[in-house]
CSV table of C-alpha atoms in Angstrom, one decimal:
chain,number,residue,atom,x,y,z
A,1,ARG,CA,0.1,0.0,0.2
A,2,ILE,CA,1.6,3.0,-1.0
A,3,ARG,CA,0.5,6.4,0.9
A,4,ARG,CA,1.1,9.8,2.1
A,5,ALA,CA,2.7,9.9,5.8
A,6,ALA,CA,0.8,10.7,8.7
A,7,PRO,CA,1.7,12.8,12.1
A,8,ALA,CA,1.7,8.9,13.9
A,9,ASP,CA,4.5,8.0,11.7
A,10,LEU,CA,6.9,10.6,12.5
A,11,PRO,CA,8.5,7.6,14.1
A,12,VAL,CA,9.6,5.3,11.4
A,13,LEU,CA,10.5,8.4,9.3
A,14,THR,CA,13.1,8.5,11.7
A,15,ARG,CA,14.5,5.3,12.0
A,16,LEU,CA,14.5,4.8,8.1
A,17,TRP,CA,16.0,8.5,7.8
A,18,GLN,CA,18.2,7.0,9.9
A,19,ALA,CA,19.3,3.3,8.3
A,20,ALA,CA,19.9,5.2,5.2
A,21,PHE,CA,21.7,7.8,5.6
A,22,GLY,CA,23.3,8.0,9.5
A,23,ASP,CA,22.6,11.5,9.6
A,24,PRO,CA,22.2,13.1,13.3
A,25,PRO,CA,18.8,13.2,15.5
A,26,GLU,CA,19.0,17.5,14.8
A,27,LEU,CA,19.7,17.2,11.6
A,28,ILE,CA,16.6,15.4,10.9
A,29,GLY,CA,14.2,17.1,13.5
A,30,ALA,CA,15.3,20.2,11.3
A,31,PHE,CA,13.8,18.6,8.6
A,32,TYR,CA,10.6,16.9,10.5
A,33,HIS,CA,11.0,20.9,11.3
A,34,ARG,CA,9.8,22.2,7.8
A,35,PHE,CA,8.5,19.6,6.1
A,36,PRO,CA,6.3,18.1,8.5
A,37,PRO,CA,5.3,14.3,7.3
A,38,GLN,CA,1.3,15.2,6.0
A,39,ALA,CA,2.9,17.8,3.8
A,40,ALA,CA,5.5,15.9,2.2
A,41,ALA,CA,6.0,12.5,2.4
A,42,TRP,CA,4.9,9.2,1.7
A,43,VAL,CA,5.5,5.3,2.9
A,44,VAL,CA,5.3,2.3,1.1
A,45,GLU,CA,3.3,-0.4,3.7
A,46,VAL,CA,3.3,-3.7,4.0
A,47,ASN,CA,0.8,-5.5,6.0
A,48,GLY,CA,0.9,-2.9,9.0
A,49,THR,CA,4.4,-1.4,8.4
A,50,VAL,CA,6.1,1.3,7.0
A,51,VAL,CA,8.6,0.1,5.5
A,52,THR,CA,9.9,2.4,2.8
A,53,ALA,CA,9.8,5.9,2.9
A,54,ALA,CA,10.2,9.1,0.4
A,55,HIS,CA,10.3,12.5,0.1
A,56,LEU,CA,8.7,15.1,-2.2
A,57,LEU,CA,9.5,19.7,-2.1
A,58,GLY,CA,7.6,21.8,-4.5
A,59,GLY,CA,9.2,23.8,-5.8
A,60,ARG,CA,8.5,25.7,-9.6
A,61,LEU,CA,10.9,25.9,-13.3
A,62,HIS,CA,11.7,28.5,-13.9
A,63,THR,CA,12.1,27.7,-17.9
A,64,ALA,CA,15.3,30.4,-20.3
A,65,ASP,CA,11.7,30.7,-22.5
A,66,GLY,CA,9.7,32.3,-19.1
A,67,THR,CA,7.8,29.3,-18.8
A,68,THR,CA,7.1,28.2,-15.2
A,69,LEU,CA,6.1,25.0,-14.6
A,70,PRO,CA,5.3,23.0,-11.0
A,71,CYS,CA,8.8,20.9,-10.0
A,72,ALA,CA,9.0,18.6,-6.7
A,73,TYR,CA,12.3,17.1,-5.6
A,74,VAL,CA,12.9,13.8,-4.9
A,75,TYR,CA,14.8,13.8,-1.7
A,76,ALA,CA,15.8,11.2,1.8
A,77,VAL,CA,14.5,8.2,-0.7
A,78,SER,CA,15.0,5.2,2.0
A,79,THR,CA,13.9,1.8,2.9
A,80,ASP,CA,14.4,-0.6,6.3
A,81,PRO,CA,17.8,-2.8,5.2
A,82,ALA,CA,15.4,-6.4,6.4
A,83,GLN,CA,12.9,-5.5,3.5
A,84,GLN,CA,15.1,-3.7,0.4
A,85,GLY,CA,15.1,-5.5,-2.0
A,86,HIS,CA,11.2,-5.8,-3.1
A,87,GLY,CA,11.1,-3.4,-5.1
A,88,TYR,CA,9.0,-0.9,-2.7
A,89,ALA,CA,11.3,2.3,-4.1
A,90,SER,CA,11.4,1.1,-7.5
A,91,ALA,CA,7.5,1.1,-6.5
A,92,LEU,CA,7.1,4.6,-4.8
A,93,MET,CA,9.5,6.2,-7.3
A,94,ARG,CA,6.7,4.9,-10.2
A,95,ARG,CA,4.4,6.5,-8.6
A,96,PHE,CA,5.7,10.2,-8.6
A,97,ALA,CA,6.3,9.8,-11.3
A,98,ALA,CA,3.4,9.2,-12.8
A,99,GLU,CA,1.5,11.2,-10.9
A,100,ALA,CA,3.9,14.4,-11.7
A,101,ASP,CA,2.6,13.2,-15.4
A,102,ALA,CA,-0.2,13.4,-14.5
A,103,ASN,CA,-0.1,16.5,-13.3
A,104,GLY,CA,2.2,18.5,-14.8
A,105,CYS,CA,5.2,19.0,-13.1
A,106,VAL,CA,8.8,17.8,-12.7
A,107,LEU,CA,10.4,16.2,-11.0
A,108,TYR,CA,14.1,16.3,-9.9
A,109,THR,CA,16.6,14.6,-7.4
A,110,LEU,CA,20.6,14.3,-6.9
A,111,PRO,CA,22.0,12.0,-5.4
A,112,ALA,CA,24.3,11.8,-3.9
A,113,GLU,CA,25.9,8.8,-5.1
A,114,ALA,CA,26.3,8.5,-9.5
A,115,SER,CA,25.7,4.4,-9.7
A,116,LEU,CA,21.6,6.3,-8.3
A,117,TYR,CA,21.6,7.5,-11.8
A,118,ALA,CA,20.9,4.6,-13.9
A,119,TRP,CA,18.6,3.2,-10.8
A,120,TYR,CA,16.9,6.3,-11.0
A,121,GLN,CA,16.6,6.4,-14.8
A,122,SER,CA,15.3,2.8,-15.2
A,123,VAL,CA,12.3,4.0,-11.9
A,124,MET,CA,11.0,7.4,-13.3
A,125,GLY,CA,13.3,8.4,-16.4
A,126,THR,CA,15.4,10.6,-14.7
A,127,THR,CA,18.1,12.0,-17.2
A,128,GLN,CA,21.4,12.9,-15.6
A,129,LEU,CA,21.8,16.3,-16.2
A,130,PRO,CA,26.5,17.0,-17.6
A,131,ALA,CA,27.3,19.3,-14.4
A,132,VAL,CA,28.9,22.9,-14.3
A,133,ARG,CA,32.2,24.1,-14.5
A,134,ILE,CA,32.6,28.0,-13.1
A,135,ALA,CA,35.7,29.4,-13.6
A,136,ARG,CA,37.2,32.7,-11.2
A,137,ALA,CA,37.5,35.6,-13.6
A,138,PRO,CA,41.1,35.8,-14.2
A,139,ASP,CA,41.2,39.9,-13.5
A,140,MET,CA,39.5,39.0,-10.0
A,141,GLN,CA,42.1,41.1,-7.7
A,142,ARG,CA,40.8,40.0,-4.7
A,143,PRO,CA,38.4,38.1,-3.0
A,144,PRO,CA,35.0,40.0,-3.1
A,145,VAL,CA,33.7,41.2,0.1
A,146,ILE,CA,31.1,38.4,1.9
A,147,GLU,CA,28.9,38.2,4.8
A,148,ARG,CA,26.0,36.6,6.1
A,149,VAL,CA,22.2,36.5,5.2
A,150,SER,CA,18.9,35.2,5.9
A,151,ALA,CA,17.2,32.5,3.2
A,152,GLN,CA,14.4,34.6,2.5
A,153,GLU,CA,17.8,37.4,1.9
A,154,TYR,CA,18.8,34.0,0.4
A,155,ALA,CA,16.1,33.7,-2.1
A,156,ALA,CA,15.9,36.9,-3.8
A,157,LEU,CA,19.9,37.2,-4.8
A,158,ARG,CA,19.5,34.0,-6.1
A,159,GLU,CA,16.6,34.8,-8.2
A,160,GLN,CA,17.8,37.6,-9.6
A,161,ALA,CA,20.9,36.0,-10.1
A,162,LEU,CA,19.2,33.3,-12.0
A,163,ARG,CA,17.0,35.4,-13.7
A,164,GLY,CA,17.0,35.5,-17.6
A,165,ARG,CA,17.7,31.1,-17.5
A,166,ALA,CA,16.6,27.7,-16.6
A,167,HIS,CA,16.7,27.6,-12.9
A,168,VAL,CA,14.3,25.6,-10.0
A,169,GLU,CA,13.2,28.3,-8.0
A,170,LEU,CA,13.4,27.4,-4.4
A,171,SER,CA,10.9,27.0,-1.9
A,172,ALA,CA,11.1,28.6,1.2
A,173,ALA,CA,11.0,25.6,3.0
A,174,LEU,CA,13.1,24.4,1.7
A,175,LEU,CA,15.5,26.6,2.1
A,176,ALA,CA,14.8,27.5,5.4
A,177,PHE,CA,15.9,23.7,5.8
A,178,GLN,CA,19.3,23.9,3.4
A,179,ALA,CA,20.2,27.5,6.7
A,180,ASP,CA,19.5,24.7,9.4
A,181,LEU,CA,22.0,21.9,7.6
A,182,CYS,CA,25.1,25.4,7.8
A,183,ASP,CA,24.2,26.4,11.2
A,184,LEU,CA,24.4,22.9,12.0
A,185,CYS,CA,28.1,22.6,11.2
A,186,GLY,CA,29.3,25.8,11.3
A,187,GLY,CA,28.6,26.5,7.4
A,188,ALA,CA,26.1,29.6,6.2
A,189,LEU,CA,23.8,31.2,2.9
A,190,VAL,CA,25.8,33.4,2.1
A,191,ARG,CA,26.5,37.3,0.1
A,192,ILE,CA,29.2,37.1,-2.3
A,193,ALA,CA,29.5,40.6,-4.3
A,194,SER,CA,26.6,40.7,-6.1
A,195,GLY,CA,26.5,36.8,-5.7
A,196,CYS,CA,25.4,33.8,-2.7
A,197,ALA,CA,27.0,30.6,-1.7
A,198,VAL,CA,25.7,27.6,0.5
A,199,ALA,CA,28.4,27.1,2.1
A,200,GLU,CA,28.9,23.9,5.3
A,201,ARG,CA,31.8,22.4,6.9
A,202,ASP,CA,32.6,18.6,7.1
A,203,GLY,CA,35.2,19.0,9.6
A,204,ALA,CA,38.0,20.9,7.9
A,205,GLN,CA,36.9,20.9,4.7
A,206,LEU,CA,34.8,23.6,3.2
A,207,LEU,CA,32.1,22.7,0.9
A,208,ILE,CA,30.0,25.0,-2.3
A,209,LYS,CA,26.9,23.5,-1.8
A,210,GLU,CA,26.1,26.3,-4.1
A,211,LEU,CA,27.8,29.7,-5.7
A,212,LEU,CA,25.5,31.8,-8.4
């Protein structure tokens, strides 16, 4: 049985997330604070037990010609390790794809592992886009001014930088969750001159998750 999640599913959703990704409770709690189970999560239930979960985070896709389409980010797909291999996650992804097609919605995802692209393509028909390469301007004489900004300020800077280009406009809740992630790891949403960036820390490493 595939159904939307309910508030009572929060404990099992948390267990599935921890088993799949090993994230700390604070991060998972921050996510479900921004995206309550009944608002974003879907589950597969077998004999009354939830065995698989995934999330659809809504947004808007702006195309280069000015068209705006509804879109959704497929996020945090997890299956109970003891129940893997039965096709439960694949069935849920096919359900997502069928409903998206019926409603004119564009689905996208950003797998952590390259091997997952083939799986998403097989179950949802997704296409892997090429990576974007960014070169530092050769005439830059000194680093630009960098300052921390709020999620709302980042959203405005992001839309300004991407205006006229094909891009996904992230929801306020998703950007707020990204700000939570940055706070948890000692990173920040920042303004860089007239652009912006998402910076996270992983131990001694600085991770730039987006640079515009």
